[in-house]
XYZ file of C-alpha atoms in Angstrom:
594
model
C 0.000 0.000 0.000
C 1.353 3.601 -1.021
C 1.957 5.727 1.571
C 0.440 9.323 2.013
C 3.459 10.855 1.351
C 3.959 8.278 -1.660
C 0.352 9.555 -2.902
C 0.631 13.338 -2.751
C 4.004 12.894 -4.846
C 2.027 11.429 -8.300
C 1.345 13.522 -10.870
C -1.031 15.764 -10.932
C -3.411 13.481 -13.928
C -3.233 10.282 -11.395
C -6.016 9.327 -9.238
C -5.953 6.587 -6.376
C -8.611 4.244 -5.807
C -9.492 0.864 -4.386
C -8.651 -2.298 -6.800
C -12.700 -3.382 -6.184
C -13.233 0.096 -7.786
C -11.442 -0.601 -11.196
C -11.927 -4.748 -11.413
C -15.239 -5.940 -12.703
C -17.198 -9.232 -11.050
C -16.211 -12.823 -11.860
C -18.774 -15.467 -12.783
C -18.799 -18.534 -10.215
C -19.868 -21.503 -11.637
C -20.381 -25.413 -10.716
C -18.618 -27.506 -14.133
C -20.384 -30.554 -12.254
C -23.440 -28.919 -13.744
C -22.329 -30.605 -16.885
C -21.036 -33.622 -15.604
C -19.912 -34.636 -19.548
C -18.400 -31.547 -20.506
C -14.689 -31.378 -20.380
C -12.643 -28.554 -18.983
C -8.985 -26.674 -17.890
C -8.944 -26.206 -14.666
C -5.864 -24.017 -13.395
C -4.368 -24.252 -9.872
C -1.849 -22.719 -7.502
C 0.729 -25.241 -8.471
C 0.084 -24.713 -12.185
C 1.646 -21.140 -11.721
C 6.023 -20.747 -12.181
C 6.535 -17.982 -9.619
C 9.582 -17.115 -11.283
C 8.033 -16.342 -15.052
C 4.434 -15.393 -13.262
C 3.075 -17.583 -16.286
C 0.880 -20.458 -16.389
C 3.143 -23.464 -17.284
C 0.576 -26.383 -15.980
C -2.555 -27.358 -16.129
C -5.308 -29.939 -15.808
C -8.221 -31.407 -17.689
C -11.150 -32.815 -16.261
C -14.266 -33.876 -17.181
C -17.265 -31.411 -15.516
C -18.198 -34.880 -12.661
C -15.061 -34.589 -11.706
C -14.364 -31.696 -11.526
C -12.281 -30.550 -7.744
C -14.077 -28.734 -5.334
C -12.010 -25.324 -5.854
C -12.779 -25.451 -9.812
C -15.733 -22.742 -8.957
C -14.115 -19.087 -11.190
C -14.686 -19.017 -14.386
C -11.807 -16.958 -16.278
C -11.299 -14.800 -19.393
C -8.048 -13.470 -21.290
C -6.579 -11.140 -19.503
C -7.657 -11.588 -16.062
C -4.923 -11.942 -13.386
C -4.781 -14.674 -11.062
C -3.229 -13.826 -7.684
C -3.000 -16.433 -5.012
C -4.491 -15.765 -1.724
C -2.243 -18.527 -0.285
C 1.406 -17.248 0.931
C 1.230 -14.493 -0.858
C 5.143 -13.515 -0.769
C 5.272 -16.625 -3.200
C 4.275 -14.322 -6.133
C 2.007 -17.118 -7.632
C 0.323 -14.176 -10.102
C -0.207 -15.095 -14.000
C -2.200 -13.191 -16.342
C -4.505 -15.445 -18.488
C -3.656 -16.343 -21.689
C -5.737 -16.538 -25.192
C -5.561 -19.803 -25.121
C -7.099 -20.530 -21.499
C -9.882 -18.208 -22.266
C -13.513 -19.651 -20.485
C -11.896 -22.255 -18.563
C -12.057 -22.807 -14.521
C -9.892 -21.845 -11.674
C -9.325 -22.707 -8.182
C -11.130 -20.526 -5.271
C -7.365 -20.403 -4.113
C -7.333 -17.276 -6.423
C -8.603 -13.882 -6.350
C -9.500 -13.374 -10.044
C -8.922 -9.135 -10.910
C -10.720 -8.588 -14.336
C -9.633 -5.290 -14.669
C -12.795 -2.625 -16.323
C -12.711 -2.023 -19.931
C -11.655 1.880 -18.919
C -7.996 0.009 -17.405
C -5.228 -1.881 -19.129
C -5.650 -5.251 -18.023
C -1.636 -5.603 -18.193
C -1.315 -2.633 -15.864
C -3.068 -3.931 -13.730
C -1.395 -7.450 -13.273
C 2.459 -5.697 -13.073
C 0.736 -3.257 -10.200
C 0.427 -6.733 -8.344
C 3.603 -8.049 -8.826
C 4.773 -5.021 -6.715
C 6.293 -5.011 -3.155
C 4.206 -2.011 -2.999
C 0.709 -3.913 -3.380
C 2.595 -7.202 -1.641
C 3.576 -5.584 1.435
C 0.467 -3.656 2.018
C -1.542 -7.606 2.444
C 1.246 -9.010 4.673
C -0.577 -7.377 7.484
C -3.780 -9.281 6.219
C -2.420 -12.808 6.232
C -4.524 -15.184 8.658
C -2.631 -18.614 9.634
C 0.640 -20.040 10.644
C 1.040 -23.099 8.588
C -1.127 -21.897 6.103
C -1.368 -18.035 5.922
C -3.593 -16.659 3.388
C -5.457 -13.514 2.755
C -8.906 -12.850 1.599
C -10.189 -11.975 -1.658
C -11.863 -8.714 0.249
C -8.389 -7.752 1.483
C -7.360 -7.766 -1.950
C -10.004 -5.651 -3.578
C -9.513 -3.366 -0.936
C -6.160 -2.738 -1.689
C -5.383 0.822 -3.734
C -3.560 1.193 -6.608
C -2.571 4.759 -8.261
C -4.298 5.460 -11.493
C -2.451 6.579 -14.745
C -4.585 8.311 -17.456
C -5.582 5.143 -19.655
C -2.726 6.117 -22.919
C -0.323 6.642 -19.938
C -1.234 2.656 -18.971
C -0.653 1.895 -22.374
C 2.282 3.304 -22.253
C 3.791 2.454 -18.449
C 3.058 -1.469 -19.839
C 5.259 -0.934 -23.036
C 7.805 0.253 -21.226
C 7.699 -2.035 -18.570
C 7.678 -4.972 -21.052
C 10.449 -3.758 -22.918
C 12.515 -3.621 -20.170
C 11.440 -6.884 -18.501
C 12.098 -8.751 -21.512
C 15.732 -7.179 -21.751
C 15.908 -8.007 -18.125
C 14.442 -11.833 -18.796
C 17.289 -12.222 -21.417
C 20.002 -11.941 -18.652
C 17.919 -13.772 -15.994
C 17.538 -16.963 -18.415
C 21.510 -16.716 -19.012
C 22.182 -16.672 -15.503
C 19.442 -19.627 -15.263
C 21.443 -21.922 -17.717
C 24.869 -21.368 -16.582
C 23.384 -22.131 -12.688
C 22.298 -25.782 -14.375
C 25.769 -26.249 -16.467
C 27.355 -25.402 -12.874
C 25.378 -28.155 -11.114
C 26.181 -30.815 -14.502
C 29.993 -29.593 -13.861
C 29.407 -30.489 -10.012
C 28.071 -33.868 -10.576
C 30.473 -34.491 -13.305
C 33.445 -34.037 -10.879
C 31.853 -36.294 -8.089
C 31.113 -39.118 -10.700
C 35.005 -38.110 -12.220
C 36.129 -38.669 -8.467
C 34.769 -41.734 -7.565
C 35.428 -43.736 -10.997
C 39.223 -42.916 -9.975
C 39.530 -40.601 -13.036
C 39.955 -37.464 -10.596
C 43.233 -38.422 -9.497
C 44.100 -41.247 -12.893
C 47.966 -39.104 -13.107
C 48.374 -38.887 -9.284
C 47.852 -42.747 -9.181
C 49.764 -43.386 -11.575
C 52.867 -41.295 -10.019
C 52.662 -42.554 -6.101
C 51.764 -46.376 -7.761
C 54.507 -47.624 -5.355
C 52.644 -46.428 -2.701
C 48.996 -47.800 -2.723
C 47.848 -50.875 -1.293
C 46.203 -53.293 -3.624
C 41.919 -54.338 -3.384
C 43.253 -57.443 -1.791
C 45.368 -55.462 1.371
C 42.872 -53.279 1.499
C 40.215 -56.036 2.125
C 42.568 -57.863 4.291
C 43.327 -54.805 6.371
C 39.650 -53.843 6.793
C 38.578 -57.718 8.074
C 41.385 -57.034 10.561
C 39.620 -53.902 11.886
C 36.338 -55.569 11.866
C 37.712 -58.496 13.652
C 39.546 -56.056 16.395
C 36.175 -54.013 16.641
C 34.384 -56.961 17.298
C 37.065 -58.293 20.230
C 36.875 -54.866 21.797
C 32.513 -54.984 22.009
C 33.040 -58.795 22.792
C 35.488 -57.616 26.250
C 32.992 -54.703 26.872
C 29.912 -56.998 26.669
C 31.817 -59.892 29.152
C 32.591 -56.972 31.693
C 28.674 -55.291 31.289
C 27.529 -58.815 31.968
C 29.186 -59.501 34.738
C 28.172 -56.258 36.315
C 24.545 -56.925 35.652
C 25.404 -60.706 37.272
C 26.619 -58.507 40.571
C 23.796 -56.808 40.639
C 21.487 -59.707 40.643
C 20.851 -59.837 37.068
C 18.391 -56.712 37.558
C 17.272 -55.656 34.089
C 17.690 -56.375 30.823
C 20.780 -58.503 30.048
C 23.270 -56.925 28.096
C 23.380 -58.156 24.287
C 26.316 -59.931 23.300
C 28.003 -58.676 19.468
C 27.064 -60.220 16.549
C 30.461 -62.458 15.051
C 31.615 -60.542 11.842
C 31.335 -62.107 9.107
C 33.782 -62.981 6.535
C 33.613 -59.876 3.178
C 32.240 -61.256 0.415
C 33.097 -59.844 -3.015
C 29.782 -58.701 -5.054
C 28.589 -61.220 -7.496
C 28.859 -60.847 -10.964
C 25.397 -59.707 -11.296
C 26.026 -56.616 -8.876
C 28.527 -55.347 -10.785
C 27.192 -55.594 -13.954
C 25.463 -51.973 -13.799
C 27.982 -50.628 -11.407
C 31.413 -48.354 -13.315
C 34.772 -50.099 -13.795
C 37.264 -49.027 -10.890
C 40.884 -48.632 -11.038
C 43.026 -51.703 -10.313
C 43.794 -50.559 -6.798
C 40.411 -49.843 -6.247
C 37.034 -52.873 -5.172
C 33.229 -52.962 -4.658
C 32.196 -53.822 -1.659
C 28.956 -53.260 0.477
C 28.384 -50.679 2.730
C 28.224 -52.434 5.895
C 31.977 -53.901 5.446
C 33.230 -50.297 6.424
C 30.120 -49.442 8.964
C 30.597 -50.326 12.719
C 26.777 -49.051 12.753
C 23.717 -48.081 10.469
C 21.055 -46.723 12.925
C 17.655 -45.795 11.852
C 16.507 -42.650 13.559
C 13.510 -43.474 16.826
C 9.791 -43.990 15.432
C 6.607 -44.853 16.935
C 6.200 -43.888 20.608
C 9.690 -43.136 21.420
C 8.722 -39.567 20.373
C 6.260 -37.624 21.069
C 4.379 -33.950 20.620
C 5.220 -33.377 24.296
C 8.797 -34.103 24.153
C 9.593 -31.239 22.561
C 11.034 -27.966 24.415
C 13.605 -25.154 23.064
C 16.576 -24.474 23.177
C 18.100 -27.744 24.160
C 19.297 -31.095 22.342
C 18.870 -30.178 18.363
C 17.096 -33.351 16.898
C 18.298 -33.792 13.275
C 16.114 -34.553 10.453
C 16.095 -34.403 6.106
C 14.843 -30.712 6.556
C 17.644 -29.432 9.077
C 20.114 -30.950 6.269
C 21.558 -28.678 3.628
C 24.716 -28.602 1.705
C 26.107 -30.685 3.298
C 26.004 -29.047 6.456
C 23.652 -29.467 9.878
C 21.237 -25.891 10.309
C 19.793 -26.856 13.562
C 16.302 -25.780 14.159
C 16.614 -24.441 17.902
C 12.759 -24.100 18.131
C 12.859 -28.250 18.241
C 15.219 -29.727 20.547
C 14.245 -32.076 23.210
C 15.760 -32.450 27.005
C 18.923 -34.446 28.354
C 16.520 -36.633 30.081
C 15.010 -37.736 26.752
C 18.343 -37.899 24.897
C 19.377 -40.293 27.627
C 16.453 -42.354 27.420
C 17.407 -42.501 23.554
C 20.930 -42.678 23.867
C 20.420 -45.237 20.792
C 20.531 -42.304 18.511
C 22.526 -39.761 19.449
C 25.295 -38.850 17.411
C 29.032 -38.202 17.741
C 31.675 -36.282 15.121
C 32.188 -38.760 12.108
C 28.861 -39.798 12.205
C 27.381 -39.331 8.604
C 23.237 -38.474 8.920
C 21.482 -38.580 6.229
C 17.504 -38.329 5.494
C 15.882 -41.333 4.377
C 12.941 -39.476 3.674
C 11.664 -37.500 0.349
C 14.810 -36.049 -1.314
C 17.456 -39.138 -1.865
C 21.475 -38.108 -0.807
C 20.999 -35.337 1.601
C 23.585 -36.023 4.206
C 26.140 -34.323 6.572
C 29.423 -35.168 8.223
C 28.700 -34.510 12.019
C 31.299 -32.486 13.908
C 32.532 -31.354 17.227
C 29.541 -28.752 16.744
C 26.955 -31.036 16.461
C 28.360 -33.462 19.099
C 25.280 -34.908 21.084
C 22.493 -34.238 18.739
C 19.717 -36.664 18.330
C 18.940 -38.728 15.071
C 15.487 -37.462 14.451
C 12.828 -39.866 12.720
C 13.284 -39.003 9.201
C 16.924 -39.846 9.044
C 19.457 -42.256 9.428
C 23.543 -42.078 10.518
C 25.984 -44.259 9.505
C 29.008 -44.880 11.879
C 32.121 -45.977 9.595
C 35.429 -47.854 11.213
C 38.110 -46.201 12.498
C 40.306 -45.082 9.731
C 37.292 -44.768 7.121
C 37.201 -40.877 6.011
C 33.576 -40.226 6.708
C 33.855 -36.994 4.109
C 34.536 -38.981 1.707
C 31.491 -41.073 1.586
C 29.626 -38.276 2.471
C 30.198 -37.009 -0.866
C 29.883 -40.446 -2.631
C 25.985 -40.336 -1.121
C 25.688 -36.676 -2.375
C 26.541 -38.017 -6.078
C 23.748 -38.161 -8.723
C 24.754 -41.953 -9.206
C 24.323 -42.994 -5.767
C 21.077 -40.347 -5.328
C 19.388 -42.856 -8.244
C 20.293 -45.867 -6.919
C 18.679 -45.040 -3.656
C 16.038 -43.779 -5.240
C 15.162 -46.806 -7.269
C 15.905 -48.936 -4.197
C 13.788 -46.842 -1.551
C 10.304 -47.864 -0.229
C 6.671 -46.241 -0.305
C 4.342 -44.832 -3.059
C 4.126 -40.980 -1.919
C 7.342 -40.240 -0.321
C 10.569 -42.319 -0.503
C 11.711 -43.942 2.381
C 14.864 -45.651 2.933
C 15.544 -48.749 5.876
C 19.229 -50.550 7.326
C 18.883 -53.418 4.050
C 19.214 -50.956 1.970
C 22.506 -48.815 3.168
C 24.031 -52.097 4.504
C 23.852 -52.937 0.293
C 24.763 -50.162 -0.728
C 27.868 -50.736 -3.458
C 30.504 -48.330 -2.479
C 34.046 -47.934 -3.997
C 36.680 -48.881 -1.957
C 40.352 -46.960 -2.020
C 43.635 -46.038 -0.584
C 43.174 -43.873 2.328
C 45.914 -41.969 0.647
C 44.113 -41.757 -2.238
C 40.969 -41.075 -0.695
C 42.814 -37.456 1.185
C 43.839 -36.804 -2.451
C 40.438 -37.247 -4.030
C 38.947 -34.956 -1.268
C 41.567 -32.274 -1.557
C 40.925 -32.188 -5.386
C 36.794 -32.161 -4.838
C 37.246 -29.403 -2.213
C 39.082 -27.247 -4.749
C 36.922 -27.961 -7.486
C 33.508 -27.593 -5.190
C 35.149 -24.514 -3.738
C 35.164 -22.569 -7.045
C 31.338 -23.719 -8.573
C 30.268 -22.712 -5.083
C 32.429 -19.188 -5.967
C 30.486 -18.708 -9.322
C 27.107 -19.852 -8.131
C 27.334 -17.187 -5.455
C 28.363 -14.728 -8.333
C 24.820 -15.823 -10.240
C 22.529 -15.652 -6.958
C 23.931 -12.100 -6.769
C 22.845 -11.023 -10.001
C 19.781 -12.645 -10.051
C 18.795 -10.983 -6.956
C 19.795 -7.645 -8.684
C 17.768 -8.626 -11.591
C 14.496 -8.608 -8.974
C 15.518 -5.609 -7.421
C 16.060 -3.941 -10.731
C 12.876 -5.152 -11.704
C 11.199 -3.559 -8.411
C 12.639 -0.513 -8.785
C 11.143 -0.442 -12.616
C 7.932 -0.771 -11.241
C 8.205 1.398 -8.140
C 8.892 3.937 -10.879
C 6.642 2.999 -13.333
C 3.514 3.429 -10.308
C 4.713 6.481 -9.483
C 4.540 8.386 -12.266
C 8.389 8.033 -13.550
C 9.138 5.877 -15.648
C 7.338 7.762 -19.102
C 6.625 11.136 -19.659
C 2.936 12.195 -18.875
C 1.482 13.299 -22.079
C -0.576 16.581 -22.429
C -3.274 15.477 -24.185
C -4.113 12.474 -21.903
C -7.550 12.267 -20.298
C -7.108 12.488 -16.393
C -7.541 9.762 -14.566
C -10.516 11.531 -12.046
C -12.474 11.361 -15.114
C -11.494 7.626 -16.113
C -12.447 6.555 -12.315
C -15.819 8.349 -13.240
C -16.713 6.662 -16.777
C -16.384 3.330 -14.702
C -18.796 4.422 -11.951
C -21.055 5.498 -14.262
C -20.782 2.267 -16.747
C -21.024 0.286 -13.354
C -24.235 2.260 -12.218
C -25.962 1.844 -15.728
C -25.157 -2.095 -15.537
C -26.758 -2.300 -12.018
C -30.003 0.016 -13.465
C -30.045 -2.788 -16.325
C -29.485 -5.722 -14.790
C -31.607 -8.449 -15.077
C -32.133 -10.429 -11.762
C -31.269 -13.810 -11.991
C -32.610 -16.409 -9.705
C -30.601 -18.024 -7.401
C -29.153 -21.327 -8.089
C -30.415 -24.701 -5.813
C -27.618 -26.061 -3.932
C -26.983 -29.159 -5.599
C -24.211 -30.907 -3.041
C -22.758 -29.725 0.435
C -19.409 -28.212 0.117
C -16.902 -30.409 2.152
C -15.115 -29.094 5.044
C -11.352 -27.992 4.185
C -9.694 -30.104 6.183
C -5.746 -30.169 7.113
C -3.827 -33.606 7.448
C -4.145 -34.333 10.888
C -8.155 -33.525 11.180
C -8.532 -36.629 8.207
C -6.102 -38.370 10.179
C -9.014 -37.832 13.596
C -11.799 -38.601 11.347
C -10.436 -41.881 10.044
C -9.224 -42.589 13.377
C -6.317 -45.086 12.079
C -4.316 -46.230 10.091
C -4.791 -44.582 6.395
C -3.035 -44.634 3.391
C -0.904 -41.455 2.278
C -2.873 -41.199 -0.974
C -6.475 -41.873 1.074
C -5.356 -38.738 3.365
C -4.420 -36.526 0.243
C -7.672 -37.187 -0.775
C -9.906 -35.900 1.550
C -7.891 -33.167 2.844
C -7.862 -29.230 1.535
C -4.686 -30.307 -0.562
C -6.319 -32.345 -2.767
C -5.330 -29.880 -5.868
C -2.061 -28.440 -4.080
C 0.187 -31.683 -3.889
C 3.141 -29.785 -2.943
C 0.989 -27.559 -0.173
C 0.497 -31.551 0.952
C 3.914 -33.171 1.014
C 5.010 -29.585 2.886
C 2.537 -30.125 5.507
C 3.035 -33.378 5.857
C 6.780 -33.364 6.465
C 6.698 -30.311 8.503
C 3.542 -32.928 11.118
C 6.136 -35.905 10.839
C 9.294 -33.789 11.991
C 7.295 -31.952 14.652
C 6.416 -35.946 15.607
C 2.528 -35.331 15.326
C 2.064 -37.691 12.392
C 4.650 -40.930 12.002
C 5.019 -43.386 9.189
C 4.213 -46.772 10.068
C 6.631 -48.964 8.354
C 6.675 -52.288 9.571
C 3.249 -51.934 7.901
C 4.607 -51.184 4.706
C 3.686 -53.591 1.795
C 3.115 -53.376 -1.744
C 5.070 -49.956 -2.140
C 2.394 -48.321 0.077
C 2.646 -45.813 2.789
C 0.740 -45.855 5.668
C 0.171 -43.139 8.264
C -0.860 -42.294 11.520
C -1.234 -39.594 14.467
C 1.580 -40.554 17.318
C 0.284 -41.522 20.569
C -1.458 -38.598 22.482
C -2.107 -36.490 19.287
């Protein structure tokens, strides 16, 4: 919203008034009406908040048509999304979606045949008219305004050939603007192919082929290295055997009160992979072997499900619990907002972590992982990850970044479990094929990664720069153009006091003329919009993720679903059942005392 100040300062032809003043009504309508009559229906997720263009959409047929598909649009309306509204999810409506349906998730501006319908939409993509409605958003999870808020909303007024010509300029300079942005766009994705390319270069030994071939006389062969990691194995396994004999004989003393301490599983011999296992893995150097990812783990630990955790358990400030979302580049951002107390990390001291511990999320997004370190000493393994806990003398950064390659992302993604979010369990990490290496060779690889990483990150940093300038510059194009600066104000235009007036009067002549139409009979009961864990009460159960998605107010915002879902399962209201798990489906649940 423009300020007074902002308001005196237009020129002296500009009017203000109210966005309801200059928009015209938009026709609701029920396609169910006619059940056989196909449709485009356009939704919040259909809209690219970067291009503010439509780049998705949906056909039904009118008896199916989703609950939202109620507006009716026409070319040239804008779509604004009452739904997180610093998202940007605006699109104007093209030709070619002309009469179709959109979701009640929009308010639909058709601006009055006395206003440029394109000046219109760009006066909405301004912080101007986006800041004025952030004091209008309702919700936490879900904060949305109303289409009233909107409407009420004022927007300054140019004399219409002044519109006409604010929107050519403003186009002309977008599209200049657009040119650099999609530049900066591909070289971001060649930057992320370079990335990958290095990992894959690293661990196919072709990262470090001439430094091989010039310490040769230095490496251990596959076999010593195989030989040398039973050994470890075999000495890890004595050490747990003595502390298990000594634990035991405690718990004897103390007249066998509680549980009896577990005795260590024997360690079995390595196996090389069969013949079939390596058939779609990469040739490796001659130094270099294939073996499973258990040979180097001393532990694979799912993170605590069920009733270990619950809604209660939760306080600030205290022991950081780790999950996929507090995972990113490679690095731990603790959310401080969801830690739990010593008492309960001691009561799950199962999962608490310790630095060379690699976590990693076995939920949603395959090969997000994180060394821990001194820093994160302590913190808890939350639900929706796993950590890995390699022998002494395995570099943990290493195989860090092996997990983080687009190779070992697919393979975990073909191998995970569940229909509507991946999920990944022990089997599958403990068979994971991993390369095998020098540890010489393994600092070397590392080093050269590092370096390499070290200047992509560089330039990507570069690029986020510039296209942040690119939005500012845009902002400041519009802040100018809404302000009277950006063209010259022409002598001959009409001034905008009188435009506001023509669409009064056309407005009062259509109510004069209007011919009343009677009310439609309610043909079916709206459903209640209802979030995850209310169809989670109602079914009082188990349910099926799809079942859920279904009959909750997501049912044509999938991504608005999988965010609220996640967000439920990390705070530990909703858990994922998954010794129920069969036939690739998911099943969920509200956690005891939700």
């Amino acid at each position: 919203m423009m300020s007074s100040s902002e308001e005196n300062e237009l020129p002296a032809s500009w009017a203000i008034a109210r966005i309801a003043d200059v928009t015209i009504p938009v026709e609701k309508i029920n396609p169910e009406s006619e059940p056989d009559k196909p449709f485009i229906y356009i939704d919040i997720s259909g809209i690219d908040n970067q291009t503010n263009r439509i780049d998705q959409v949906k056909t039904y047929q009118g008896s199916d048509a989703p609950s939202r598909a109620r507006q009716l649009v026409k070319y040239g309306d804008t779509l604004f999304s009452t739904v997180r509204t610093y998202l940007k999810n605006i699109a104007l409506i093209p030709k070619k979606f002309d009469n179709q349906v959109a979701s009640t998730g929009f308010s639909v501006l058709r601006a009055s045949r006395f206003i440029n319908n394109v000046y219109l939409f760009f006066y909405t993509l301004s912080s101007t008219f986006l800041q004025g409605l952030e004091a209008f958003q309702r919700g936490v999870s879900y904060p949305a305004v109303r289409d009233s808020d909107i409407r009420n909303q004022s927007i300054p007024i140019a004399p219409l050939n002044e519109q006409n010509r604010i929107v050519a300029k403003i186009e002309e300079l977008f599209s200049e603007l657009d040119k650099g942005v999609e530049y900066l766009k591909t070289a971001q994705e060649q930057l992320k192919v370079y990335r990958q390319s290095v990992l894959k270069y690293a661990f196919e030994g072709k990262l470090t082929k001439q430094w091989r071939e010039a310490y040769a006389d230095q490496l251990e062969t596959a076999n010593q290295l195989l030989e040398r990691i039973q050994q470890e194995r075999e000495s890890l396994y004595q050490q747990q055997l003595n502390e298990w004999e000594e634990s035991t004989k405690i718990w004897e003393e103390n007249g066998k009160e509680g549980k009896k301490p577990g005795k260590p599983q024997t360690p079995l011999n390595i196996s090389s992979l069969t013949e079939e296992e390596l058939l779609n893995l990469p040739d490796l150097p001659e130094t270099w072997c294939w073996i499973k990812f258990s040979v180097l783990s001393e532990r694979i630990q799912i993170g605590p499900f069920g009733s270990l955790l619950h809604r209660s358990d939760y306080v600030s400030n205290q022991v950081p619990i780790v999950n996929p979302v507090h995972i990113r580049n490679q690095k731990i951002e603790p959310d401080w907002s969801l830690t739990v107390t010593e008492k309960k990390v001691n009561e799950l001291s199962n999962y608490i972590m310790y630095p060379g511990d690699i976590v990693m999320g076995r939920r949603g997004e395959m090969g997000r992982c994180a060394v821990i370190t001194d820093k994160e000493r302590g913190f808890l393994c939350g639900s929706g990850s796993l950590f890995i806990r390699l022998l002494s003398g395995i570099n943990p950064i290493f195989y860090c970044y092996l997990l983080g390659s687009q190779r070992l992302k697919n393979y975990l993604s073909n191998q995970s479990v569940g229909t509507t979010m991946q999920n990944l369990n022990q089997e599958i990490i403990h068979n994971l094929p991993v390369p095998l290496c020098s540890p010489i060779e393994i600092q070397k690889i590392i080093e050269e990664v590092d370096r390499r990483t070290a200047l992509i990150t560089e330039v990507e940093n570069l690029i986020e720069k510039n296209l942040l300038s690119s939005e500012i510059l845009k902002q400041s194009i519009l802040k100018k153009a809404f302000s009277g600066q950006l063209v010259p104000q022409g002598s001959g235009d009409e001034n905008a006091a009188v435009l506001l007036e023509r669409i009064r009067e056309a407005r009062r002549h259509q109510e004069e003329h209007q011919v009343p139409v009677p009310k439609p009979r309610k043909q079916v009961a709206m459903k209640k919009d209802l979030s995850i864990i209310e169809v989670l009460q109602e079914l009082n159960g188990l349910a099926t993720a799809q079942d859920v998605w279904r009959r909750s107010k997501h049912q044509e915002d999938i991504e608005g679903f999988y965010a609220e879902l996640k967000k439920q399962i990390n705070n530990g209201i909703i858990e994922e059942v998954e010794e129920l798990r069969e036939e690739k489906k998911s099943y969920l649940r509200l956690r005891n005392g939700n």
